[in-house]
CSV table of C-alpha atoms in Angstrom, one decimal:
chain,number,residue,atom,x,y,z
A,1,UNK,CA,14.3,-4.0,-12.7
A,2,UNK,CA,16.1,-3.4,-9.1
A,3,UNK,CA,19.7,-1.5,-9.3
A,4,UNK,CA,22.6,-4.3,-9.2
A,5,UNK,CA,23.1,-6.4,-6.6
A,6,UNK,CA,19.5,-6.3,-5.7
A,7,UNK,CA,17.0,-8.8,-5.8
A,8,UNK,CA,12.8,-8.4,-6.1
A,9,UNK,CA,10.8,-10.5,-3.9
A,10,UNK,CA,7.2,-11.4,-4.3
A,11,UNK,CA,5.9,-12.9,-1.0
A,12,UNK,CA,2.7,-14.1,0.8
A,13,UNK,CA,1.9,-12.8,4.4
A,14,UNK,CA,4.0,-15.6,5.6
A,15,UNK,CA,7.0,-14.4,4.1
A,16,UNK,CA,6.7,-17.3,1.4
A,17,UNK,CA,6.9,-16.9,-2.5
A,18,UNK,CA,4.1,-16.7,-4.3
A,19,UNK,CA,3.7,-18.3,-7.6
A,20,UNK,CA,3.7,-16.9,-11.1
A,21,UNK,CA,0.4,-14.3,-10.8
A,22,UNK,CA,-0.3,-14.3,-7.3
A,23,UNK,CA,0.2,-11.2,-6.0
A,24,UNK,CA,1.9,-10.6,-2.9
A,25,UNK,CA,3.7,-8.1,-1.0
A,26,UNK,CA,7.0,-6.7,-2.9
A,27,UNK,CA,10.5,-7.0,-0.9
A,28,UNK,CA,14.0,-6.1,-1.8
A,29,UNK,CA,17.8,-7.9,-1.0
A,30,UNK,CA,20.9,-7.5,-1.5
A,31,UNK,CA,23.1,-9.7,-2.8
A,32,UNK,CA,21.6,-13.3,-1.4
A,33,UNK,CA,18.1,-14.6,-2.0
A,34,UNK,CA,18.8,-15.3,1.5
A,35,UNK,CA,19.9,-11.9,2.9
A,36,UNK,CA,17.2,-9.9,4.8
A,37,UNK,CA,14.6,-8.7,3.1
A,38,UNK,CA,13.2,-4.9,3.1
A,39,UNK,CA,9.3,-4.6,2.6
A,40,UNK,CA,8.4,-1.8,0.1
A,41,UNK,CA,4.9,-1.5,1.0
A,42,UNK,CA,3.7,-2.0,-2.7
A,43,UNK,CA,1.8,-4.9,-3.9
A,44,UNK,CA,3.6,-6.9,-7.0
A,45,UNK,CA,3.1,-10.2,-8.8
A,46,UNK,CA,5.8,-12.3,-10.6
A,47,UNK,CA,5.1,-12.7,-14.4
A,48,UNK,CA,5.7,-15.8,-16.6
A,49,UNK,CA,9.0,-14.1,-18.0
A,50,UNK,CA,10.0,-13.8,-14.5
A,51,UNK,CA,9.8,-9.5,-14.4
A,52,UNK,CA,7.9,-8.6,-11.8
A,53,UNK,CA,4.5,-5.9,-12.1
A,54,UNK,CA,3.6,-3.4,-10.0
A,55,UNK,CA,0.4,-3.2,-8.7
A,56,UNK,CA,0.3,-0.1,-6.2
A,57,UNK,CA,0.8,0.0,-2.3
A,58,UNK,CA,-0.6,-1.8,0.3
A,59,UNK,CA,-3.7,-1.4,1.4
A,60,UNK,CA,-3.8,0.0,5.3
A,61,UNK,CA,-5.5,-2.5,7.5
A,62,UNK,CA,-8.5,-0.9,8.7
A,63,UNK,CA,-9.0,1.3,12.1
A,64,UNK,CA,-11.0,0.6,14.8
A,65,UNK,CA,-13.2,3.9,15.1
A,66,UNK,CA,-16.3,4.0,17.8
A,67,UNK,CA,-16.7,0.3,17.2
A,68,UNK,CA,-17.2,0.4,13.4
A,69,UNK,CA,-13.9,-1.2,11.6
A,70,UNK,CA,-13.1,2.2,9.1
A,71,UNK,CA,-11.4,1.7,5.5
A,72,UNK,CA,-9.3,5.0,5.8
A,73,UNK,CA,-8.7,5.1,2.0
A,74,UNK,CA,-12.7,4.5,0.9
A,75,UNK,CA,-13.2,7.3,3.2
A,76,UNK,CA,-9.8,9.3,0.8
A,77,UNK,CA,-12.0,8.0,-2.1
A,78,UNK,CA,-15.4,9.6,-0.6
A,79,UNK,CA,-14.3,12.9,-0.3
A,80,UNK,CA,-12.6,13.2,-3.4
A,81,UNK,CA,-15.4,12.6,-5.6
A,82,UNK,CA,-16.4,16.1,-4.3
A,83,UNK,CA,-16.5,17.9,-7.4
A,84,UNK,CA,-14.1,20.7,-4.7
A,85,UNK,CA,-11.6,18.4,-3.6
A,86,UNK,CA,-8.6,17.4,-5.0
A,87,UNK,CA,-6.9,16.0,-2.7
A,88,UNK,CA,-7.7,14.0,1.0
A,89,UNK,CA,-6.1,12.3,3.6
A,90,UNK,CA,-8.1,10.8,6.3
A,91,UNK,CA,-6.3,9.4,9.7
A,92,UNK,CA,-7.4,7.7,13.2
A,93,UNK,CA,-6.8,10.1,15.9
A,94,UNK,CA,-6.6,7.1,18.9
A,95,UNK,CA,-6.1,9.6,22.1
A,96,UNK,CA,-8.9,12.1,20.3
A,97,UNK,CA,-11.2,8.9,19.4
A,98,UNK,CA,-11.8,10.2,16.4
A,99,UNK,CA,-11.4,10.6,12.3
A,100,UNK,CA,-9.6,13.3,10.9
A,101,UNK,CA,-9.9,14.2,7.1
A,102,UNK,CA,-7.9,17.1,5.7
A,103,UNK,CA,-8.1,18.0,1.6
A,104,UNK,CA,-6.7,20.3,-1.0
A,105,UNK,CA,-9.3,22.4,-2.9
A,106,UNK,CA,-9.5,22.6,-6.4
A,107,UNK,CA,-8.2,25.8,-8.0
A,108,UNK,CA,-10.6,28.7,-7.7
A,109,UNK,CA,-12.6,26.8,-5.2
């Protein structure tokens, strides 16, 4: 539930509500349904008692890397199934043309 004052938003790319579970992008207000709206950057759907689920950020759209259209976090996902990694982050250096993938290591790796 949002603090007082504040109202959840579940909305469509076109800023439009979406119906009872259809997810959509998750925006706050205050005080008016009508006030300006702040994007969270988490993916939410309304429920039938009208509470509101989380269902995890946004995806990223996808880079454009040497021509080929790159899913930054399926590339996260990749390198974390390495039985050494932890934890990775993977970006789109633009002025470097090029990926850039930095991880944690698992303890005593």
């Amino acid at each position: 539930r949002p603090a007082p004052g504040w109202l959840l938003h579940v909305l469509g790319d076109d800023h439009t509500p979406r119906p009872t579970w259809v997810p959509g992008g998750l925006y706050l207000s205050h005080g008016a349904a009508t006030g300006p709206l702040q994007a969270t950057g988490e993916r939410a759907r309304r429920l039938p008692d009208g509470s509101v689920e989380l269902l995890g950020d946004e995806p990223p759209p996808p880079v454009e890397a040497l021509g080929y259209g790159a899913d930054l976090r399926r590339i996260e996902t990749a390198l974390q199934l390495h039985p050494a990694v932890r934890h990775a982050v993977v970006a789109w250096r633009a002025t470097e043309r090029r990926l850039v993938a930095w991880f944690l290591a698992r303890s005593g790796e």
